[in-house]
Amino acid sequence: MSQPLLSAGEEEGRSDVTALSSSLSMESVCPNSSDFKERNYMGLSDCSSVDSSKVSHVDGSKSRLNLKATELRLGLPGSQSPDRDSELRLVSTELDEKPLFPLHPLKDSLQKTVVSGNKRGFSDAMDEFSEGKYANTEVNMLLSPRPSPNLGLKTGSVLENLGSQEPKMKEIAPPKIMQERPHAAKETRPNHSSTNSAPATKAQVVGWPPIRSFRKNSLATVSKNVEEVDGKAGPGALYVKVSMDGAPYLRKVDLKHYSAYQELSSALEKMFSCFTIGQYGSHGALGREISESKLKDLLHGSEYVLTYEDKDGDWMLVGDVPWEMFIYTCKRMRIMKSSDAIGLAPRAMEKCRNRN
Amino acid sequence: MNYFPDEVIEHIFDFVTKQRDRNAVSLVCKSWCRIERFSRERVVIGNCYAISAERVIARFPGLKSLTLKGKPHFADFNLVPQGWGGSVDPWIEALAESRVGLEELRLKRMVVSDECLDLLSRSFLNFKSLVLVSCEGFTTDGLAAIAANCRFLRELDLQENEIDDHRGHWLSCFPDSCTSLVSLNFACLKGEINLAALVRLVARSPNLKVLRVNRAVPPDTLQKVLMQAPQLVDLGTGSYVLDPDSESYSKLKATILKCKSIKSLSGFLEVAPRSLPAFYPICLTLTSLNLSYAPGVHGSDLIKLIRQCGRLQRLWILDCIGDKGLAVVASTCKELQELRVFPSDPFGVGHAAVTEEGLVAISAGCPKLHSLLYFCQQMTNAALITVAKNCPNFIRFRLCILDPTKPDPVTMQPLDEGFGAIVQACKKLRRLSMSGLLTDQVFLYIGMYAEQLEMLSIAFAGDSDKGMLYVLNGCKKMRKLEIRDSPFGDGALLKDVGKYETMRSLWMSSCEVTLGGCKTLAMNMPGLNVEIINENDQMEFIIDDEQKVEKMYVYRTLVGPREDKPEFVWTL
């Protein structure tokens, strides 16, 4: 009992993709034009940089040439260096697009689903993430579902991730990307030149890899062996977020990396030194030693207190429990201003006083 | 039509045990249907929303064992928001009100409340067995009710549930008169338990065959428990951290020697690898080993352990075993039937991962392998083709490449040919999950060759509607199809809407399906529930049929749209 309900949907579908993507591009890049009209992909509007997506059921090759570089996809226009892209496209268009969305021009009608701005497949989306963080906030906002009603329902899982996981990305991105680059260089992917960061961003996709949350959580919170693991970063590195009051962004540290509180403490000092020194700007000129001792004062002394949130959700002072137990129970850390550490006040103040 | 009296036919039906066969039997004629339904004791409802409790009870008044599954499979991976549904409460309430003498309840991916556990424990005198897999919504208080009230409880099996642990003394709630326990698994509990109560409970349970404890149970207690239950067949240790030079260790080692029946070993939720040798003596008889929750055990320690396990049939392990370790498995475990290799560092750089080499080695050494779940760094077509040739008996083949659109790293080609070889060679394949770079071609192969395929999981694959159509047209036995992040749209969805009534369910998320397409489907197929999950706030904006649907879950049902939908789920 197959019913060819295809035809009805098909026409609409096509124009839908058009309208969606062109309005997308219009919205995002050309604030002037306010209506969502159906666009001719070849006929570019006033905003010459605007273009509809790589919808290819019109003349694909041409669109690839002109539009690729400036298209608005899930990512941001110009988020990949356009020159590099267009050159690559000339040569390797087939290879580029084939894996995800073969941009064979003049495909039959079923190909209408080929591309719209939203559905671009994993690696494209992932690349956009990594690029995304460099983009200006303005464009970022335009990508969010809110302004464009057309995007309302279909945000794409990837887009959702962009919204919900940006903070996560910020933390992970700097160290991870550094690590990932050499590794990723081997993994050339056919469709994008800027795939270097793809391995770093694979953590961002909801529900991938497909492991039951129970198992994922167990792996994350499991305590390490009592015995020593050899030096290299073994399986199950224990990254926790570290925030500092007044700092514009958080950091992440691998608790497995350290074997004692002192090591952790010095590492954190180094990590957050830029913020604290910044607060005392003019001291920079006075030379390193002074800043460092000032820093020590800051972190060990009366200015800041190192606290952590344990498995029960309580905020505890770092240093009370044995190191192994600490790693096992610590979910995240916060470098708190002592003035804020009211709840911890008695002990913290005492400790500070003792140190001072 | 019947040449025999009903009792004789009923007796014959006793030998028909599989649900599918019994369903077939009941279609023959009215009197067979009647006889069958009154004698049916076990019912499996694969989708709790496909039928109502009342109807099940009405049809099978002799029901003793009920299995229910709730949320769609992708809920395991956080793709289904909290509050979606799948509550078992209405079922327990209906059963409690009826005359059904329920003895066994098995739930998967359902939401269970303490209240309904309490109701369950008080409503069925003969209640014997509770198995909860991947469920949530309850606390140890509910377990306490079960322990206290089910006088003949034989089995309490909790697998990977999210249980709010109130650290109460639920274990102590087993009355002293409770001596019927055969199977107790609370490995997924995160809190402390009363260790003394555990030892006492084991001591008074002579029939105990399966015991899996949680992380709060230290080796000392394990030793005491094993002293009381040397007859155990299935053991799950808790925390296994002790010094091999200590007296506790020697004591435990001696005790383990007495446990000659252990066939299945799991747990090691914390482990000191140097103490693993205490278990070597039982390795010889082990048929099932699960070390997939054992963190930080080096490949070399794992290998030493596995070298002892010549009779292993099932192995669940972390990828820190490495390709080399898998080669050892291949040379040691000739009887291996099921292998699961989990990622130890899902978001990491992949130091400890396995590759196609490990899988090829396994396939060469373990010809009886029929079930596979394999998380790896990479896979090649050549490897898959080899695996297909070596192991044509696969029933379940699930391959997950950590980077989901990765092509064959050697040829840079999609993995179409590799998976094609698998489906072509493995004629009994019933379940398949794929990853890696995949085009429409792989779906053509699946449609052509995977005749027995019942469940297919697709992610980030395919180029066009054709892919999905190949599958829908070709796989006659398809029951569960779940697709995410793939470019399949209304064209594929609507081509043959009748197909979905032959299947249990279809899940599509982040695909190209539009609201209009879903509406069309719903309009034409009243026997299906077409549910849309909308997590955004802009419900008001959604008037446009052209919009893509984020998550769609379609399933056949006899009872129409469900009434317990949260506001973010629409039935069209």
Tab-separated table of N, CA, C and O in Angstrom, chain A residues 1-3 5-6 12 16 98-102 111 113 116 119 122 146 152-154 156-157 176 179-180 187-189 202-203 205-208 210-215 219 222-223 225-227 229-230 233 235 312 328, chain B residues 76-78 134 160-161 188 215 241 269 271 273-274 292-293 295-296 298 342-344 347 349 351 375 400 402-404 412 437 460 463-464 484-485 487 491 494-495 510-512 524 534 536 538 542 546-548 550:
chain	number	residue	atom	x	y	z
A	1	MET	N	0.839	-1.182	0.000
A	1	MET	CA	0.000	0.000	0.000
A	1	MET	C	0.877	1.237	0.000
A	1	MET	O	0.878	2.026	0.922
A	2	SER	N	1.682	1.322	-1.004
A	2	SER	CA	2.557	2.485	-1.044
A	2	SER	C	1.853	3.620	-1.741
A	2	SER	O	1.273	3.480	-2.811
A	3	GLN	N	1.888	4.691	-1.089
A	3	GLN	CA	1.196	5.844	-1.640
A	3	GLN	C	2.212	6.862	-2.057
A	3	GLN	O	3.032	7.305	-1.264
A	5	LEU	N	3.115	9.794	-2.029
A	5	LEU	CA	2.860	11.111	-1.453
A	5	LEU	C	4.041	12.007	-1.720
A	5	LEU	O	4.172	13.082	-1.172
A	6	LEU	N	4.874	11.484	-2.505
A	6	LEU	CA	6.138	12.180	-2.725
A	6	LEU	C	5.935	13.487	-3.461
A	6	LEU	O	6.445	14.529	-3.098
A	12	GLU	N	7.294	21.423	-2.793
A	12	GLU	CA	7.434	22.317	-1.646
A	12	GLU	C	8.815	22.178	-1.045
A	12	GLU	O	9.458	23.143	-0.696
A	16	ASP	N	11.321	24.955	-0.394
A	16	ASP	CA	11.578	25.099	1.044
A	16	ASP	C	13.057	25.269	1.302
A	16	ASP	O	13.484	26.158	2.015
A	98	LYS	N	31.373	14.863	-2.011
A	98	LYS	CA	30.769	13.556	-2.226
A	98	LYS	C	30.421	12.817	-0.939
A	98	LYS	O	29.338	12.341	-0.789
A	99	PRO	N	31.327	12.789	-0.023
A	99	PRO	CA	31.018	11.935	1.121
A	99	PRO	C	29.722	12.320	1.822
A	99	PRO	O	28.974	11.465	2.216
A	100	LEU	N	29.493	13.602	1.944
A	100	LEU	CA	28.333	13.968	2.731
A	100	LEU	C	27.159	14.308	1.850
A	100	LEU	O	26.091	13.782	2.012
A	101	PHE	N	27.374	15.204	0.980
A	101	PHE	CA	26.255	15.625	0.140
A	101	PHE	C	26.771	15.791	-1.261
A	101	PHE	O	27.373	16.804	-1.584
A	102	PRO	N	26.572	14.801	-2.048
A	102	PRO	CA	27.144	14.889	-3.397
A	102	PRO	C	26.492	16.021	-4.133
A	102	PRO	O	25.287	16.038	-4.335
A	111	GLN	N	17.159	14.231	-4.868
A	111	GLN	CA	18.358	14.874	-4.349
A	111	GLN	C	18.059	16.194	-3.672
A	111	GLN	O	18.946	16.853	-3.202
A	113	THR	N	17.108	16.773	-1.054
A	113	THR	CA	17.510	16.821	0.338
A	113	THR	C	18.996	17.033	0.482
A	113	THR	O	19.512	17.064	1.563
A	116	SER	N	20.879	21.821	2.728
A	116	SER	CA	20.302	23.092	3.093
A	116	SER	C	21.307	23.619	4.089
A	116	SER	O	22.186	22.886	4.521
A	119	LYS	N	21.652	21.071	7.327
A	119	LYS	CA	22.090	19.688	7.402
A	119	LYS	C	23.391	19.519	6.657
A	119	LYS	O	23.421	19.391	5.446
A	122	PHE	N	28.417	15.731	9.950
A	122	PHE	CA	29.187	15.837	11.167
A	122	PHE	C	30.446	16.673	11.046
A	122	PHE	O	30.655	17.605	11.797
A	146	ARG	N	17.027	31.884	17.497
A	146	ARG	CA	15.980	32.851	17.799
A	146	ARG	C	15.534	33.805	16.700
A	146	ARG	O	14.383	33.894	16.394
A	152	GLY	N	13.248	27.898	13.517
A	152	GLY	CA	12.661	27.546	14.807
A	152	GLY	C	12.718	26.082	15.148
A	152	GLY	O	13.332	25.676	16.111
A	153	LEU	N	12.078	25.294	14.347
A	153	LEU	CA	11.993	23.880	14.677
A	153	LEU	C	13.302	23.184	14.442
A	153	LEU	O	13.838	22.503	15.266
A	154	LYS	N	13.775	23.407	13.283
A	154	LYS	CA	14.931	22.638	12.867
A	154	LYS	C	16.183	23.403	13.188
A	154	LYS	O	16.622	24.231	12.427
A	156	GLY	N	18.830	21.693	14.082
A	156	GLY	CA	19.921	20.766	13.803
A	156	GLY	C	20.600	20.422	15.103
A	156	GLY	O	20.825	21.260	15.948
A	157	SER	N	20.894	19.205	15.266
A	157	SER	CA	21.497	18.826	16.539
A	157	SER	C	22.802	19.556	16.718
A	157	SER	O	23.218	19.888	17.792
A	176	LYS	N	43.197	21.359	23.908
A	176	LYS	CA	42.924	20.201	23.064
A	176	LYS	C	43.381	20.435	21.644
A	176	LYS	O	43.952	19.571	21.017
A	179	GLN	N	46.901	19.918	21.200
A	179	GLN	CA	47.275	18.508	21.174
A	179	GLN	C	46.852	17.866	19.893
A	179	GLN	O	47.533	17.027	19.353
A	180	GLU	N	45.696	18.261	19.430
A	180	GLU	CA	45.100	17.531	18.338
A	180	GLU	C	45.773	17.800	17.014
A	180	GLU	O	45.767	16.979	16.137
A	187	GLU	N	44.944	12.675	9.723
A	187	GLU	CA	43.585	12.344	9.295
A	187	GLU	C	43.061	13.338	8.301
A	187	GLU	O	42.252	14.170	8.647
A	188	THR	N	43.517	13.307	7.131
A	188	THR	CA	42.963	14.281	6.181
A	188	THR	C	41.586	13.818	5.776
A	188	THR	O	41.354	12.654	5.507
A	189	ARG	N	40.733	14.741	5.733
A	189	ARG	CA	39.395	14.389	5.343
A	189	ARG	C	39.134	14.999	3.992
A	189	ARG	O	39.580	16.104	3.713
A	202	LYS	N	35.182	16.380	18.553
A	202	LYS	CA	34.254	15.259	18.482
A	202	LYS	C	33.526	15.051	19.794
A	202	LYS	O	32.561	14.359	19.878
A	203	ALA	N	34.021	15.684	20.824
A	203	ALA	CA	33.342	15.548	22.092
A	203	ALA	C	32.027	16.289	22.104
A	203	ALA	O	31.239	16.139	23.004
A	205	VAL	N	29.388	16.500	20.025
A	205	VAL	CA	28.129	16.040	19.452
A	205	VAL	C	27.328	15.284	20.495
A	205	VAL	O	27.838	14.391	21.150
A	206	VAL	N	26.060	15.665	20.614
A	206	VAL	CA	25.213	14.999	21.585
A	206	VAL	C	25.092	13.529	21.222
A	206	VAL	O	24.842	13.169	20.084
A	207	GLY	N	25.264	12.701	22.206
A	207	GLY	CA	25.017	11.301	21.981
A	207	GLY	C	26.050	10.582	21.158
A	207	GLY	O	25.788	9.505	20.627
A	208	TRP	N	27.232	11.161	21.011
A	208	TRP	CA	28.273	10.422	20.297
A	208	TRP	C	29.553	10.455	21.108
A	208	TRP	O	29.927	11.494	21.572
A	210	PRO	N	28.120	6.538	20.921
A	210	PRO	CA	26.906	5.994	21.525
A	210	PRO	C	27.198	5.047	22.678
A	210	PRO	O	27.231	3.843	22.529
A	211	ILE	N	27.406	5.662	23.830
A	211	ILE	CA	27.615	4.870	25.034
A	211	ILE	C	26.534	5.254	26.004
A	211	ILE	O	26.193	6.422	26.115
A	212	ARG	N	26.024	4.299	26.730
A	212	ARG	CA	24.986	4.614	27.714
A	212	ARG	C	25.528	5.611	28.723
A	212	ARG	O	26.660	5.498	29.183
A	213	SER	N	24.697	6.577	29.092
A	213	SER	CA	25.154	7.627	30.015
A	213	SER	C	25.671	7.033	31.301
A	213	SER	O	26.617	7.538	31.897
A	214	PHE	N	25.058	5.961	31.717
A	214	PHE	CA	25.503	5.333	32.954
A	214	PHE	C	26.970	4.955	32.845
A	214	PHE	O	27.783	5.213	33.728
A	215	ARG	N	27.316	4.382	31.737
A	215	ARG	CA	28.695	3.948	31.535
A	215	ARG	C	29.613	5.154	31.398
A	215	ARG	O	30.693	5.198	31.963
A	219	LEU	N	32.762	6.035	33.881
A	219	LEU	CA	34.144	6.208	33.436
A	219	LEU	C	34.680	7.546	33.904
A	219	LEU	O	35.839	7.679	34.252
A	222	VAL	N	35.190	7.608	37.903
A	222	VAL	CA	35.849	6.483	38.549
A	222	VAL	C	37.171	6.932	39.149
A	222	VAL	O	37.851	7.804	38.634
A	223	SER	N	37.513	6.333	40.233
A	223	SER	CA	38.767	6.739	40.844
A	223	SER	C	39.907	6.003	40.186
A	223	SER	O	39.747	4.904	39.703
A	225	ASN	N	43.590	4.080	39.944
A	225	ASN	CA	44.238	3.036	40.746
A	225	ASN	C	44.972	3.631	41.912
A	225	ASN	O	45.503	4.715	41.847
A	226	VAL	N	45.009	2.872	42.955
A	226	VAL	CA	45.851	3.281	44.059
A	226	VAL	C	47.299	3.263	43.605
A	226	VAL	O	48.109	4.103	43.936
A	227	GLU	N	47.614	2.271	42.850
A	227	GLU	CA	48.994	2.178	42.383
A	227	GLU	C	49.283	3.155	41.274
A	227	GLU	O	48.397	3.651	40.617
A	229	VAL	N	50.266	4.734	37.879
A	229	VAL	CA	50.199	4.430	36.450
A	229	VAL	C	51.407	5.099	35.843
A	229	VAL	O	51.841	6.130	36.309
A	230	ASP	N	51.969	4.539	34.817
A	230	ASP	CA	53.169	5.196	34.306
A	230	ASP	C	52.837	6.531	33.657
A	230	ASP	O	51.730	6.790	33.246
A	233	ALA	N	49.637	10.023	29.771
A	233	ALA	CA	48.215	10.192	30.043
A	233	ALA	C	47.484	8.912	29.692
A	233	ALA	O	47.192	8.644	28.548
A	235	PRO	N	44.373	5.990	30.099
A	235	PRO	CA	42.948	6.120	29.802
A	235	PRO	C	42.217	6.791	30.963
A	235	PRO	O	42.580	6.627	32.099
A	312	ASP	N	28.751	15.087	46.211
A	312	ASP	CA	27.448	15.369	46.806
A	312	ASP	C	26.952	16.765	46.468
A	312	ASP	O	25.870	17.142	46.895
A	328	TYR	N	39.076	11.467	43.564
A	328	TYR	CA	37.896	10.634	43.374
A	328	TYR	C	36.620	11.433	43.542
A	328	TYR	O	35.632	11.207	42.857
B	76	ASP	N	19.266	6.125	25.288
B	76	ASP	CA	20.489	5.736	25.998
B	76	ASP	C	21.590	6.766	25.789
B	76	ASP	O	22.513	6.847	26.579
B	77	PHE	N	21.507	7.490	24.685
B	77	PHE	CA	22.585	8.413	24.353
B	77	PHE	C	22.131	9.852	24.489
B	77	PHE	O	22.573	10.726	23.767
B	78	ASN	N	21.216	10.077	25.414
B	78	ASN	CA	20.768	11.446	25.705
B	78	ASN	C	20.056	12.142	24.559
B	78	ASN	O	20.011	13.364	24.531
B	134	SER	N	18.594	-0.123	32.668
B	134	SER	CA	18.602	1.239	32.130
B	134	SER	C	17.354	2.023	32.505
B	134	SER	O	16.843	2.791	31.711
B	160	GLU	N	22.658	-1.119	35.309
B	160	GLU	CA	22.901	0.212	34.738
B	160	GLU	C	21.734	1.177	34.892
B	160	GLU	O	21.389	1.911	33.970
B	161	ASN	N	21.116	1.158	36.065
B	161	ASN	CA	20.031	2.108	36.309
B	161	ASN	C	20.544	3.348	37.006
B	161	ASN	O	21.562	3.310	37.683
B	188	CYS	N	25.037	-1.264	40.220
B	188	CYS	CA	24.913	0.121	39.733
B	188	CYS	C	24.634	1.121	40.838
B	188	CYS	O	24.578	2.329	40.591
B	215	ARG	N	30.343	-0.711	44.280
B	215	ARG	CA	31.668	-0.206	44.591
B	215	ARG	C	31.917	-0.080	46.090
B	215	ARG	O	33.058	-0.073	46.543
B	241	VAL	N	40.441	-3.192	45.495
B	241	VAL	CA	41.724	-2.524	45.697
B	241	VAL	C	42.359	-3.091	46.937
B	241	VAL	O	41.891	-2.853	48.052
B	269	LEU	N	35.066	-2.540	39.882
B	269	LEU	CA	34.694	-1.151	39.667
B	269	LEU	C	35.816	-0.211	40.076
B	269	LEU	O	35.878	0.932	39.653
B	271	VAL	N	40.036	-1.086	40.723
B	271	VAL	CA	40.868	-2.287	40.728
B	271	VAL	C	42.348	-1.968	40.850
B	271	VAL	O	42.833	-0.989	40.274
B	273	PRO	N	45.447	-3.660	39.694
B	273	PRO	CA	45.740	-4.741	38.753
B	273	PRO	C	46.679	-5.814	39.306
B	273	PRO	O	46.575	-6.974	38.921
B	274	ARG	N	47.572	-5.420	40.214
B	274	ARG	CA	48.521	-6.429	40.679
B	274	ARG	C	47.848	-7.484	41.540
B	274	ARG	O	48.462	-8.500	41.880
B	292	SER	N	34.613	-4.282	31.665
B	292	SER	CA	34.424	-3.009	30.964
B	292	SER	C	34.223	-1.830	31.902
B	292	SER	O	34.163	-0.691	31.469
B	293	TYR	N	34.117	-2.122	33.201
B	293	TYR	CA	34.039	-1.016	34.144
B	293	TYR	C	35.305	-0.889	34.960
B	293	TYR	O	35.350	-0.136	35.914
B	295	PRO	N	38.650	0.446	35.532
B	295	PRO	CA	39.427	1.547	34.992
B	295	PRO	C	40.921	1.325	35.097
B	295	PRO	O	41.386	0.704	36.031
B	296	GLY	N	41.651	1.864	34.191
B	296	GLY	CA	43.100	1.958	34.334
B	296	GLY	C	43.840	0.655	34.452
B	296	GLY	O	44.918	0.614	35.037
B	298	HIS	N	46.129	-1.866	32.745
B	298	HIS	CA	46.919	-1.839	31.535
B	298	HIS	C	46.662	-3.037	30.650
B	298	HIS	O	46.313	-4.116	31.132
B	342	PHE	N	34.697	-1.516	24.661
B	342	PHE	CA	34.203	-0.168	24.949
B	342	PHE	C	35.355	0.827	24.972
B	342	PHE	O	36.479	0.474	25.304
B	343	PRO	N	35.054	2.095	24.682
B	343	PRO	CA	36.132	3.081	24.708
B	343	PRO	C	36.444	3.490	26.148
B	343	PRO	O	35.538	3.799	26.918
B	344	SER	N	37.689	3.501	26.482
B	344	SER	CA	38.052	3.889	27.843
B	344	SER	C	38.139	5.398	27.956
B	344	SER	O	38.093	5.961	29.029
B	347	PHE	N	36.337	10.720	24.775
B	347	PHE	CA	36.564	12.026	24.156
B	347	PHE	C	38.040	12.348	24.062
B	347	PHE	O	38.418	13.470	23.816
B	349	VAL	N	42.198	11.633	23.083
B	349	VAL	CA	42.979	11.654	21.859
B	349	VAL	C	43.102	10.262	21.279
B	349	VAL	O	43.492	10.082	20.149
B	351	HIS	N	44.717	7.365	22.848
B	351	HIS	CA	45.954	6.618	23.058
B	351	HIS	C	45.711	5.139	23.096
B	351	HIS	O	46.476	4.354	22.599
B	375	PHE	N	34.070	-0.438	19.586
B	375	PHE	CA	34.395	0.989	19.458
B	375	PHE	C	35.855	1.089	19.072
B	375	PHE	O	36.716	0.571	19.791
B	400	CYS	N	31.389	1.005	15.983
B	400	CYS	CA	31.338	2.426	16.217
B	400	CYS	C	32.732	3.013	16.110
B	400	CYS	O	33.589	2.750	16.954
B	402	LEU	N	34.990	6.079	16.558
B	402	LEU	CA	34.826	7.229	17.444
B	402	LEU	C	34.639	8.531	16.681
B	402	LEU	O	33.957	9.438	17.142
B	403	ASP	N	35.207	8.609	15.520
B	403	ASP	CA	34.976	9.751	14.664
B	403	ASP	C	33.999	9.303	13.596
B	403	ASP	O	34.362	8.591	12.666
B	404	PRO	N	32.734	9.704	13.708
B	404	PRO	CA	31.678	8.977	12.995
B	404	PRO	C	31.656	9.069	11.482
B	404	PRO	O	30.971	8.283	10.845
B	412	MET	N	41.000	6.147	1.811
B	412	MET	CA	40.158	7.345	1.889
B	412	MET	C	38.789	7.146	1.270
B	412	MET	O	38.094	8.100	0.949
B	437	LEU	N	32.500	6.828	7.230
B	437	LEU	CA	31.986	7.520	6.061
B	437	LEU	C	31.166	6.541	5.225
B	437	LEU	O	31.662	5.499	4.825
B	460	PHE	N	24.968	9.807	10.740
B	460	PHE	CA	25.848	10.575	9.854
B	460	PHE	C	26.179	9.802	8.582
B	460	PHE	O	27.340	9.729	8.165
B	463	ASP	N	23.598	9.798	1.425
B	463	ASP	CA	23.634	11.051	0.662
B	463	ASP	C	22.251	11.570	0.349
B	463	ASP	O	22.058	12.760	0.153
B	464	SER	N	21.300	10.678	0.216
B	464	SER	CA	19.992	11.107	-0.292
B	464	SER	C	18.917	10.153	0.177
B	464	SER	O	19.197	9.135	0.786
B	484	ARG	N	19.994	9.034	12.752
B	484	ARG	CA	20.289	10.388	13.219
B	484	ARG	C	21.260	11.069	12.275
B	484	ARG	O	22.134	10.417	11.697
B	485	ASP	N	21.073	12.373	12.148
B	485	ASP	CA	22.021	13.183	11.376
B	485	ASP	C	22.326	12.617	10.002
B	485	ASP	O	23.492	12.498	9.617
B	487	PRO	N	20.877	12.648	5.750
B	487	PRO	CA	20.063	13.498	4.863
B	487	PRO	C	18.855	12.803	4.246
B	487	PRO	O	18.651	12.863	3.037
B	491	GLY	N	10.686	12.596	1.158
B	491	GLY	CA	10.583	11.669	0.031
B	491	GLY	C	10.719	10.237	0.485
B	491	GLY	O	9.903	9.368	0.162
B	494	LEU	N	7.827	9.155	3.104
B	494	LEU	CA	6.451	8.974	2.674
B	494	LEU	C	6.262	8.012	1.517
B	494	LEU	O	5.140	7.795	1.065
B	495	LYS	N	7.347	7.458	1.047
B	495	LYS	CA	7.224	6.616	-0.139
B	495	LYS	C	6.324	5.408	0.103
B	495	LYS	O	5.535	5.026	-0.740
B	510	SER	N	17.506	14.918	13.505
B	510	SER	CA	18.449	15.728	12.727
B	510	SER	C	18.551	15.241	11.304
B	510	SER	O	19.641	15.197	10.727
B	511	CYS	N	17.416	14.869	10.741
B	511	CYS	CA	17.381	14.496	9.326
B	511	CYS	C	16.667	15.603	8.550
B	511	CYS	O	16.545	16.722	9.042
B	512	GLU	N	16.217	15.282	7.371
B	512	GLU	CA	15.607	16.317	6.527
B	512	GLU	C	14.096	16.262	6.529
B	512	GLU	O	13.430	16.909	5.714
B	524	ASN	N	-2.243	9.799	7.015
B	524	ASN	CA	-2.525	8.611	6.218
B	524	ASN	C	-2.467	7.317	6.991
B	524	ASN	O	-2.908	6.284	6.498
B	534	ASN	N	9.990	18.517	20.434
B	534	ASN	CA	10.455	19.888	20.224
B	534	ASN	C	11.035	20.428	21.487
B	534	ASN	O	10.317	20.664	22.429
B	536	ASN	N	12.672	23.318	21.667
B	536	ASN	CA	12.865	24.771	21.650
B	536	ASN	C	11.684	25.488	22.256
B	536	ASN	O	10.625	24.926	22.428
B	538	GLN	N	10.321	28.055	20.778
B	538	GLN	CA	9.498	28.740	19.773
B	538	GLN	C	8.378	27.880	19.253
B	538	GLN	O	8.214	27.724	18.066
B	542	ILE	N	5.939	27.754	15.172
B	542	ILE	CA	5.919	26.587	14.315
B	542	ILE	C	4.565	26.382	13.680
B	542	ILE	O	3.730	25.674	14.177
B	546	GLU	N	7.086	23.617	6.345
B	546	GLU	CA	8.367	23.409	5.673
B	546	GLU	C	9.503	23.203	6.657
B	546	GLU	O	10.603	22.864	6.281
B	547	GLN	N	9.220	23.450	7.894
B	547	GLN	CA	10.314	23.367	8.843
B	547	GLN	C	10.739	21.939	9.083
B	547	GLN	O	9.920	21.030	9.131
B	548	LYS	N	12.019	21.814	9.291
B	548	LYS	CA	12.544	20.492	9.544
B	548	LYS	C	12.212	20.102	10.979
B	548	LYS	O	12.205	20.936	11.886
B	550	GLU	N	13.106	18.274	14.349
B	550	GLU	CA	14.337	17.895	15.029
B	550	GLU	C	14.371	16.411	15.373
B	550	GLU	O	15.311	15.702	15.074
